[in-house]
Coordinates of C-alpha atoms and ligand atoms in Angstrom, one line a residue:
V24 CA -18.0 9.2 -41.5
A25 CA -15.3 6.4 -41.2
G26 CA -13.2 7.3 -38.3
P27 CA -10.9 4.6 -36.3
D28 CA -12.1 1.2 -35.4
P29 CA -13.9 1.5 -32.1
P30 CA -11.7 -1.2 -29.5
A31 CA -12.6 -4.5 -29.6
P32 CA -14.8 -5.4 -26.8
H33 CA -11.4 -7.7 -25.6
D34 CA -9.0 -5.0 -25.6
Q35 CA -11.3 -3.2 -24.2
D36 CA -11.1 -5.6 -20.7
R37 CA -7.1 -6.1 -21.5
L38 CA -7.2 -1.8 -21.0
L39 CA -9.6 -1.5 -18.1
G40 CA -11.5 0.3 -20.3
G41 CA -9.0 2.5 -21.7
L42 CA -6.9 3.3 -18.2
L43 CA -4.4 1.6 -20.5
S44 CA -2.1 2.3 -22.9
P45 CA -1.5 -0.1 -25.3
A46 CA 1.4 1.0 -26.5
F47 CA 3.6 -0.9 -24.0
D48 CA 5.8 -3.8 -25.0
E49 CA 3.7 -7.3 -23.3
Q50 CA 7.0 -9.5 -22.3
S51 CA 9.1 -6.5 -20.2
C52 CA 5.9 -6.6 -17.7
R53 CA 3.4 -9.4 -18.4
S54 CA 0.9 -8.2 -15.7
R55 CA 0.4 -4.6 -17.1
Y56 CA -2.1 -7.1 -19.8
E57 CA -2.3 -10.1 -18.1
S58 CA -4.1 -9.0 -14.7
F59 CA -7.4 -8.4 -16.2
L60 CA -8.1 -12.6 -16.2
Y61 CA -7.0 -13.0 -12.9
R62 CA -10.1 -10.6 -11.7
R63 CA -14.0 -10.5 -12.2
P64 CA -14.8 -7.4 -13.8
S65 CA -14.1 -4.3 -12.1
P66 CA -17.6 -2.8 -11.4
F67 CA -15.7 1.3 -12.0
R68 CA -15.0 2.3 -14.9
P69 CA -12.6 5.1 -15.7
S70 CA -14.3 8.1 -17.0
T71 CA -13.5 8.8 -20.6
Y72 CA -12.0 12.1 -19.0
L73 CA -9.7 10.5 -16.4
V74 CA -8.7 8.4 -20.1
E75 CA -7.9 12.0 -22.1
R76 CA -6.1 13.3 -19.2
L77 CA -3.7 10.0 -18.6
R78 CA -2.8 10.1 -22.4
R79 CA -2.2 13.8 -22.0
Y80 CA 0.1 13.4 -19.1
E81 CA 1.8 10.4 -20.7
A82 CA 2.4 13.1 -23.8
R83 CA 3.8 14.8 -21.5
H84 CA 5.7 13.1 -19.4
K85 CA 7.7 11.9 -22.0
R86 CA 8.1 15.5 -22.8
C87 CA 10.0 16.1 -19.7
G88 CA 11.1 13.1 -18.3
P89 CA 14.6 11.7 -18.2
G90 CA 16.6 11.3 -21.0
A91 CA 14.7 14.2 -23.0
P92 CA 16.8 18.0 -23.2
L93 CA 13.5 20.3 -21.3
F94 CA 14.6 17.1 -18.3
N95 CA 18.3 17.9 -18.1
E96 CA 17.6 21.9 -18.8
A97 CA 15.6 21.6 -15.9
V98 CA 18.0 19.4 -13.8
E99 CA 20.6 22.5 -14.5
H100 CA 18.4 24.8 -13.4
L101 CA 17.7 22.8 -10.2
R102 CA 22.0 22.7 -9.6
S103 CA 22.0 26.3 -10.3
G104 CA 20.2 26.3 -6.5
R105 CA 17.8 28.8 -7.6
N106 CA 14.2 28.5 -9.3
A107 CA 14.0 29.1 -13.1
A108 CA 10.9 32.3 -13.5
R109 CA 10.4 29.8 -16.1
S110 CA 10.4 26.4 -16.3
G111 CA 8.6 23.9 -19.5
C112 CA 8.4 21.0 -16.9
Q113 CA 7.4 20.9 -14.0
Y114 CA 8.0 17.8 -11.6
V115 CA 7.5 16.4 -8.1
V116 CA 9.9 14.0 -6.6
W117 CA 8.3 10.9 -4.4
T118 CA 10.7 9.5 -1.9
P119 CA 9.7 6.4 0.1
I120 CA 9.3 5.8 3.5
N121 CA 7.5 3.7 5.9
G122 CA 5.7 0.1 4.5
L123 CA 5.2 -1.3 0.9
G124 CA 1.4 -0.3 1.3
N125 CA 1.7 3.2 2.9
R126 CA 4.5 3.8 -0.1
M127 CA 2.1 2.5 -2.7
L128 CA -0.7 4.7 -0.8
S129 CA 1.6 8.3 -0.6
L130 CA 2.8 7.3 -4.3
A131 CA -0.8 7.0 -5.6
S132 CA -1.6 10.4 -4.0
T133 CA 1.6 11.8 -5.7
F134 CA 1.0 11.3 -9.6
L135 CA -2.9 12.6 -8.5
Y136 CA -1.1 16.1 -7.6
A137 CA 1.5 15.3 -10.0
L138 CA -2.2 15.1 -12.3
L139 CA -3.6 18.1 -10.7
T140 CA -1.7 20.5 -11.0
N141 CA 0.6 19.5 -14.6
R142 CA 3.7 18.2 -12.8
V143 CA 6.2 15.2 -14.2
L144 CA 6.6 12.7 -10.9
L145 CA 9.7 11.2 -10.6
A146 CA 10.5 8.6 -7.9
H147 CA 13.3 8.2 -6.2
A148 CA 13.1 4.0 -5.7
P149 CA 16.5 3.5 -4.2
P150 CA 17.6 -0.1 -4.1
E151 CA 14.9 -2.5 -2.2
F152 CA 12.2 -0.6 -4.1
D153 CA 13.6 -1.4 -7.2
G154 CA 12.1 -4.0 -9.5
L155 CA 8.9 -4.1 -8.1
F156 CA 6.7 -2.4 -10.0
C157 CA 7.3 -1.9 -14.2
E158 CA 7.4 1.3 -15.3
P159 CA 4.1 3.0 -16.0
F160 CA 4.8 5.5 -18.6
P161 CA 5.2 4.7 -22.5
G162 CA 8.1 5.7 -24.1
S163 CA 10.3 7.4 -20.6
S164 CA 10.5 6.2 -17.3
W165 CA 9.8 7.5 -13.7
T166 CA 12.9 6.9 -11.9
L167 CA 15.4 9.4 -11.0
P168 CA 18.3 9.1 -13.3
A169 CA 21.4 7.6 -11.1
N170 CA 23.2 11.7 -11.8
F171 CA 19.9 13.4 -10.1
P172 CA 22.3 16.0 -8.5
I173 CA 19.5 15.2 -4.5
T174 CA 21.6 11.5 -3.1
D175 CA 20.7 12.0 -0.3
F176 CA 17.1 11.7 0.7
A177 CA 17.2 10.5 3.6
G178 CA 20.2 13.1 5.5
I179 CA 18.4 16.2 3.6
F180 CA 14.2 15.4 3.3
T181 CA 13.8 15.4 7.7
M182 CA 11.2 16.7 9.5
G183 CA 13.4 20.0 10.4
S184 CA 14.8 20.7 6.7
P185 CA 14.9 24.1 5.9
T186 CA 14.0 23.0 2.4
S187 CA 10.7 21.9 3.8
Y188 CA 8.0 24.2 3.4
K189 CA 5.9 24.0 6.6
N190 CA 9.8 25.4 7.7
M191 CA 10.5 27.8 5.3
R192 CA 6.7 29.0 5.8
Q193 CA 7.2 29.2 9.6
A194 CA 10.5 31.1 8.9
G195 CA 8.7 33.6 6.8
A196 CA 10.5 32.7 3.5
V197 CA 7.8 33.0 1.1
S198 CA 4.9 34.1 3.3
G199 CA 4.4 38.3 4.3
G200 CA 0.6 38.1 4.7
D201 CA 0.2 37.0 1.0
H202 CA 1.8 34.3 -0.4
S203 CA 1.1 35.1 -4.3
N204 CA 3.4 38.2 -4.1
V205 CA 6.2 36.3 -3.7
T206 CA 7.9 36.2 -7.3
A207 CA 9.6 32.4 -8.8
D208 CA 13.5 33.5 -9.1
T209 CA 13.8 34.2 -5.7
L210 CA 12.5 31.3 -4.7
P211 CA 15.0 27.9 -3.8
A212 CA 15.3 25.1 -6.2
Y213 CA 13.5 23.1 -4.5
V214 CA 10.8 22.4 -2.2
F215 CA 10.2 19.7 0.4
L216 CA 6.7 18.8 1.0
D217 CA 6.3 17.0 4.3
L218 CA 3.3 15.3 4.9
I219 CA 4.0 12.5 7.0
Q220 CA 1.4 11.1 9.3
S221 CA 1.2 13.9 11.3
Y222 CA 2.2 16.3 9.7
T223 CA 0.0 16.3 6.5
D224 CA -1.4 19.8 7.9
A225 CA 1.4 21.6 5.5
A226 CA -0.1 22.4 2.1
F227 CA -3.9 22.2 1.8
C228 CA -4.9 25.9 1.7
E229 CA -5.2 27.7 -1.2
A230 CA -2.5 30.4 -0.7
D231 CA 0.0 27.6 0.3
Q232 CA -1.1 25.9 -3.7
R233 CA 0.0 29.0 -5.4
V234 CA 3.1 29.3 -3.6
L235 CA 3.8 25.6 -3.9
A236 CA 3.3 26.2 -7.3
K237 CA 5.7 28.5 -8.6
F238 CA 8.4 25.8 -7.9
N239 CA 9.5 23.9 -10.4
W240 CA 10.9 21.2 -8.3
M241 CA 9.0 19.6 -4.6
V242 CA 9.8 17.1 -3.6
V243 CA 7.6 14.7 -1.2
K244 CA 7.9 13.0 1.3
S245 CA 4.0 10.7 3.0
D246 CA 2.8 7.5 4.0
V247 CA -0.4 8.0 4.1
Y248 CA -2.5 8.6 1.4
F249 CA -3.2 12.0 1.3
A250 CA -5.2 12.4 -1.9
A251 CA -8.5 12.1 -0.3
M252 CA -7.3 15.6 0.7
F253 CA -7.7 17.6 -2.5
F254 CA -11.2 16.8 -2.6
L255 CA -11.8 19.2 0.0
M256 CA -10.5 22.0 -1.4
P257 CA -12.2 23.9 -3.8
A258 CA -10.3 24.5 -6.0
Y259 CA -9.6 21.0 -7.3
E260 CA -13.1 20.3 -7.0
R261 CA -14.9 20.9 -10.6
E262 CA -11.6 19.0 -12.0
L263 CA -12.1 16.4 -9.3
A264 CA -15.5 15.7 -10.2
R265 CA -14.8 15.2 -13.9
L266 CA -12.1 13.2 -13.2
F267 CA -13.3 10.8 -11.1
P268 CA -17.3 11.1 -11.4
E269 CA -17.5 7.5 -8.6
K270 CA -14.9 9.0 -5.7
E271 CA -15.1 5.5 -4.1
A272 CA -12.8 4.7 -7.8
V273 CA -10.2 7.2 -6.8
F274 CA -7.1 4.7 -6.0
H275 CA -9.1 1.5 -7.6
H276 CA -8.2 3.5 -11.1
L277 CA -5.3 5.1 -9.6
A278 CA -3.6 1.5 -9.0
R279 CA -4.9 -0.5 -11.7
Y280 CA -3.0 2.7 -13.6
L281 CA 0.6 3.0 -11.8
F282 CA 1.1 -0.3 -10.2
H283 CA 2.5 -3.3 -12.4
P284 CA 4.0 -6.4 -11.0
S285 CA 7.2 -6.3 -12.6
N286 CA 8.1 -9.9 -14.5
D287 CA 9.6 -11.7 -10.8
V288 CA 6.8 -10.2 -8.4
W289 CA 4.1 -11.1 -11.4
G290 CA 6.3 -14.5 -11.7
I291 CA 5.4 -15.7 -8.6
V292 CA 1.5 -14.5 -8.5
R293 CA 1.3 -16.0 -11.6
R294 CA 2.7 -19.8 -10.1
Y295 CA 0.4 -19.8 -6.7
Y296 CA -2.7 -18.3 -8.1
G297 CA -2.2 -21.8 -11.1
A298 CA -1.6 -24.0 -7.8
Y299 CA -3.5 -23.4 -5.2
L300 CA -6.5 -20.6 -5.9
A301 CA -7.1 -21.2 -9.6
R302 CA -9.4 -24.3 -8.9
A303 CA -12.0 -22.2 -6.5
D304 CA -15.4 -21.9 -7.1
E305 CA -15.0 -19.0 -4.3
R306 CA -12.2 -17.1 -3.1
V307 CA -11.8 -15.6 0.6
G308 CA -8.6 -13.2 1.6
L309 CA -8.0 -13.4 4.9
Q310 CA -4.9 -10.3 6.1
V311 CA -4.0 -10.4 9.5
R312 CA -2.0 -8.1 10.8
V313 CA -0.5 -8.1 14.3
F314 CA 0.9 -4.7 14.7
P315 CA 4.5 -4.5 17.5
E316 CA 2.9 -1.8 18.6
M317 CA -0.4 -2.6 19.3
P318 CA 0.0 -7.0 20.1
V319 CA -2.8 -8.8 20.1
P320 CA -2.2 -11.4 21.4
F321 CA -2.9 -15.4 19.3
E322 CA -6.5 -16.2 21.6
N323 CA -8.0 -12.7 21.2
M324 CA -7.4 -11.9 17.0
Y325 CA -8.3 -16.0 16.4
G326 CA -11.1 -15.8 18.5
Q327 CA -12.1 -12.0 16.3
I328 CA -11.5 -13.5 13.1
L329 CA -14.6 -16.5 14.1
R330 CA -17.5 -13.9 15.6
C331 CA -16.6 -11.9 12.0
S332 CA -16.6 -15.0 10.2
E333 CA -19.8 -16.2 12.7
Q334 CA -22.1 -12.6 12.2
E335 CA -21.1 -12.7 8.5
G336 CA -21.0 -16.0 7.6
L337 CA -17.9 -16.0 6.5
L338 CA -16.0 -19.1 6.3
P339 CA -17.8 -22.0 5.7
K340 CA -19.5 -23.4 9.5
V341 CA -17.7 -27.1 10.3
A342 CA -19.9 -30.4 11.9
L343 CA -18.8 -30.6 14.9
H344 CA -20.4 -32.9 16.3
R345 CA -20.5 -34.2 20.2
D346 CA -20.9 -38.0 19.3
G347 CA -18.7 -38.4 16.1
A348 CA -21.5 -40.2 14.7
A349 CA -23.6 -37.9 12.5
N350 CA -20.4 -37.3 11.5
N351 CA -19.4 -40.7 10.4
N352 CA -22.7 -40.4 8.9
H353 CA -21.6 -37.3 6.4
S354 CA -18.1 -39.1 5.8
S355 CA -19.3 -42.6 3.9
A356 CA -21.4 -39.8 2.4
M357 CA -19.2 -38.6 0.4
A358 CA -16.7 -41.7 0.1
S359 CA -19.3 -43.4 -1.2
G360 CA -19.6 -40.0 -4.2
R361 CA -23.2 -38.9 -2.1
S362 CA -22.2 -35.6 -1.5
R363 CA -24.3 -33.0 -4.1
N364 CA -21.9 -30.2 -2.8
H365 CA -18.8 -30.0 -4.6
K366 CA -17.7 -26.5 -4.3
L367 CA -14.3 -25.6 -3.0
T368 CA -13.6 -22.8 -1.0
S369 CA -10.0 -21.6 -1.1
I370 CA -8.9 -19.1 1.9
L371 CA -5.7 -17.3 1.4
V372 CA -4.4 -16.2 5.0
T373 CA -1.6 -13.3 4.5
S374 CA 0.4 -13.6 8.2
L375 CA 3.9 -12.4 9.0
F376 CA 3.5 -15.5 10.7
P377 CA 1.7 -19.0 10.1
D378 CA -0.5 -19.8 13.4
Y379 CA -3.7 -18.2 12.1
Y380 CA -3.5 -20.6 8.8
E381 CA -2.2 -23.4 11.0
R382 CA -5.4 -22.9 12.8
I383 CA -7.8 -22.6 10.6
R384 CA -6.9 -25.3 8.6
G385 CA -6.6 -27.5 11.1
M386 CA -10.4 -26.9 12.0
Y387 CA -11.2 -28.0 7.8
Y388 CA -8.9 -31.1 8.4
A389 CA -10.2 -32.3 11.4
N390 CA -14.2 -31.3 10.6
P391 CA -16.3 -31.9 7.8
T392 CA -17.7 -28.7 6.6
E393 CA -21.9 -28.2 7.6
T394 CA -22.8 -28.8 3.5
G395 CA -20.3 -31.2 2.3
E396 CA -17.9 -28.1 0.6
Y397 CA -14.4 -28.5 -0.1
V398 CA -12.0 -26.0 2.0
E399 CA -8.8 -25.9 1.4
V400 CA -6.1 -22.9 3.3
H401 CA -3.4 -21.3 2.2
Q402 CA -0.6 -18.9 3.2
P403 CA 1.8 -17.9 0.7
S404 CA 5.0 -16.8 3.3
H405 CA 5.0 -16.1 7.0
E406 CA 8.1 -13.5 7.3
R407 CA 7.7 -13.0 11.0
E408 CA 8.4 -9.6 10.5
Q409 CA 8.7 -6.8 8.5
R410 CA 11.7 -6.0 6.8
T411 CA 11.1 -3.6 3.9
E412 CA 15.0 -2.6 3.5
A413 CA 15.2 -6.0 1.5
R414 CA 13.7 -6.6 -1.9
G415 CA 13.0 -10.2 -1.6
H416 CA 10.5 -9.4 1.2
N417 CA 9.0 -6.0 -0.6
Q418 CA 8.8 -8.7 -3.5
R419 CA 6.8 -11.3 -1.4
A420 CA 4.6 -9.0 0.3
L421 CA 3.5 -7.2 -3.3
A422 CA 2.6 -10.1 -5.0
E423 CA 0.3 -11.1 -0.9
M424 CA -1.5 -8.3 -1.8
Y425 CA -1.9 -9.2 -5.4
L426 CA -2.7 -12.6 -4.8
L427 CA -5.7 -11.1 -1.9
S428 CA -6.7 -8.8 -4.6
F429 CA -8.0 -11.6 -6.5
C430 CA -10.1 -12.8 -4.0
D431 CA -14.4 -12.5 -4.1
R432 CA -14.3 -11.4 -0.8
I433 CA -11.9 -9.6 1.9
V434 CA -11.4 -8.9 5.3
T435 CA -8.3 -7.4 6.3
T436 CA -7.0 -5.6 9.7
A437 CA -8.3 -2.5 10.9
V438 CA -5.5 0.6 9.5
S439 CA -3.5 -1.4 8.1
T440 CA -2.2 -0.2 4.7
F441 CA -1.1 -3.9 3.1
G442 CA -5.0 -4.3 3.0
Y443 CA -5.9 -0.9 1.9
I444 CA -4.6 -1.8 -1.4
A445 CA -5.4 -5.6 -1.8
H446 CA -9.3 -4.4 -1.1
G447 CA -8.5 -0.9 -3.3
L448 CA -7.3 -3.1 -6.4
A449 CA -10.1 -5.5 -6.0
A450 CA -12.9 -3.6 -5.8
V451 CA -14.0 -5.2 -3.3
R452 CA -15.1 -3.7 -0.2
P453 CA -13.9 -5.6 2.5
L454 CA -14.4 -7.0 6.0
V455 CA -12.3 -4.8 8.7
L456 CA -12.1 -6.6 11.5
L457 CA -11.9 -4.1 14.6
R458 CA -9.1 -2.6 16.7
P459 CA -9.6 -3.3 20.0
P460 CA -8.8 -0.4 22.3
S461 CA -6.1 -1.8 24.0
P462 CA -3.7 -5.6 23.1
E463 CA -6.1 -7.4 26.2
A464 CA -8.9 -5.7 25.7
G465 CA -12.1 -7.5 23.7
V466 CA -14.2 -5.7 20.7
D467 CA -17.7 -5.3 19.5
P468 CA -19.0 -6.2 16.7
A469 CA -15.5 -8.6 15.5
C470 CA -15.8 -6.7 12.3
V471 CA -17.7 -4.4 9.7
R472 CA -18.0 -3.9 6.3
S473 CA -16.2 -0.7 5.2
K474 CA -18.6 1.1 2.9
T475 CA -16.3 1.9 0.4
V476 CA -13.4 0.1 -1.5
E477 CA -11.3 3.1 -1.2
P478 CA -8.3 3.9 1.2
C479 CA -8.3 5.6 4.9
L480 CA -6.6 9.1 4.8
Q481 CA -5.5 8.0 8.2
A482 CA -3.7 11.3 9.1
P483 CA -5.8 14.7 7.8
P484 CA -5.5 17.4 9.0
R485 CA -6.4 18.8 12.3
R486 CA -8.2 21.9 10.7
M487 CA -8.7 23.2 7.2
C488 CA -8.3 26.9 5.1
G489 CA -11.0 28.7 4.9
V490 CA -13.3 26.3 7.1
A491 CA -14.3 27.8 10.8
E492 CA -12.3 25.6 13.8
G493 CA -13.7 23.0 15.4
T494 CA -15.5 22.1 12.2
D495 CA -15.7 18.3 11.8
I496 CA -13.1 16.9 8.9
G497 CA -16.0 14.1 8.3
A498 CA -18.8 16.4 7.4
L499 CA -17.5 19.4 5.2
V500 CA -18.7 17.4 1.3
P501 CA -21.0 14.5 0.8
Y502 CA -18.7 12.1 0.1
A503 CA -16.4 11.9 2.5
Q504 CA -16.9 10.7 5.9
H505 CA -14.5 9.4 8.9
C506 CA -13.4 5.8 8.0
E507 CA -14.6 2.5 10.6
D508 CA -11.3 1.8 11.6
E509 CA -9.9 5.0 12.7
H510 CA -12.0 7.6 13.4
K511 CA -9.9 11.0 13.0
G512 CA -9.8 9.6 9.6
L513 CA -11.0 10.3 6.9
K514 CA -12.2 8.1 3.2
L515 CA -14.5 8.7 -0.3
F516 CA -17.1 6.4 -1.0
Ligands
LIG105 P1 0.8 -1.7 7.4 O1 2.0 -1.5 8.5 O2 0.1 -2.9 7.9 O3 -0.3 -0.6 7.1 O4 1.5 -1.5 5.7 P2 2.9 -1.8 5.0 O5 2.7 -2.5 3.6 O6 2.8 -0.4 5.3 O7 3.7 -2.2 6.0 C1 4.2 -3.9 6.7 C2 5.1 -4.3 5.7 O8 5.1 -5.6 6.8 C3 4.3 -5.4 4.4 O9 4.5 -3.9 3.4 C4 5.1 -5.8 4.5 O10 6.4 -5.9 4.4 C5 5.8 -7.0 6.1 N1 4.4 -7.7 5.8 C6 3.2 -7.4 6.7 N2 2.1 -8.1 6.5 C7 2.7 -9.0 5.4 C8 2.2 -10.2 5.1 O11 1.3 -11.2 5.2 N3 2.8 -11.0 4.3 C9 3.7 -10.4 3.7 N4 4.9 -10.8 2.4 N5 4.4 -9.0 4.0 C10 3.5 -8.5 5.4

């Protein structure tokens, strides 16, 4: 039977096994179809069901998204202040909080939520978020239009907001024992789902989900990878098993589908890669995050990096000789071209501070490596402090997450969401520099290999519905465990 030609192998790579739609103009977003050239092939393939659901999602987004008549209708309902009993489309509006890594985790989670509940994902993009990513859905936009009736996101969506689902439930506005008795047209026009750090308790009972399903408009604010929670809910189990037969690749696929650096950011990535990383035989990414609330002194952190390197055979060893004689022999062998090992390792350091890069580079500058191989050390920027409100700063942060994700081996700092994004995109199981109990304390081992490329949900709900009090949330399903870097956290593998 004559059917459409199977896609050429090249297209399979370029479209990441069908994850990406071919329907975009390449020039408007060069990273979308070029990223694969910079990475080793992913060990994970998207399921055909995920691919099918993504194409269906894209059709829905086009039908319901900004500019479409159904969108205008839904916005009119929103303006009226009352939820409509029936609506052609339902929406989930994501609003950002905290750093870029946190934002990407919660945005990917919100997209998964939209997939599971047949909603349309829209992003409230404040100026500093603008210009980071390309549009992810063909023929439409995910950005809220300028005339959207809700504008004061910072003012309305706070912990105490009466629009918050948790507060509504507490005030009895949506409850009364069996939540499912509430009729849709008695509800307010939108509901706010507050899933910030410790407030992730709000919504993961099936009764809650039944009420939430009645709201045509929902606003989500979160700084965590709450996607992991859906894997603990029996209601989504079958669907998630079909979407993600490999649980370890949930964020990997979501992130490679959604997050395409804008041409400006991609320009930084391409130039930097071409100038400093392209020639290397091996690229090692080292992400050193020093948190303001855990100010580990430089010497401690540097010592920890060296111990981790020693323990895991990470950085090429330098030949340190007391008398220098062996060094000289070695150098003359190199000068006369007798060295047989011409391997080049590039170490990419990302950090807000220049000190780690300088110390490591200095070590390779002053000493030969044991094998005679060459080592380059690079750090793209040292911004000194987090400035989430500044667009250029965020663009550089995104570029660095991408550059890290092109590395063959990745070392991250415990509990840093910046690091989670890099290894999730890369599909590399990172070495994680563990967090000391206090800034000055030692930590042993210095680092551990993560069992998964998935990010950690750092703040899961304290208890789950339908599960006895005190039950260990890390033992509920075979594919979720506590995280290496945050014991109370949860991750899929
Ligand atoms: P987390 O705080 O480590 O979980 O990561 P986030 O990404 O949520 O917030 C940290 C923010 O600090 C980043 O988004 C950047 O704005 C900035 N930042 C931290 N580390 C780096 C780095 O290595 N390079 C750059 N350019 N920015 C960084």
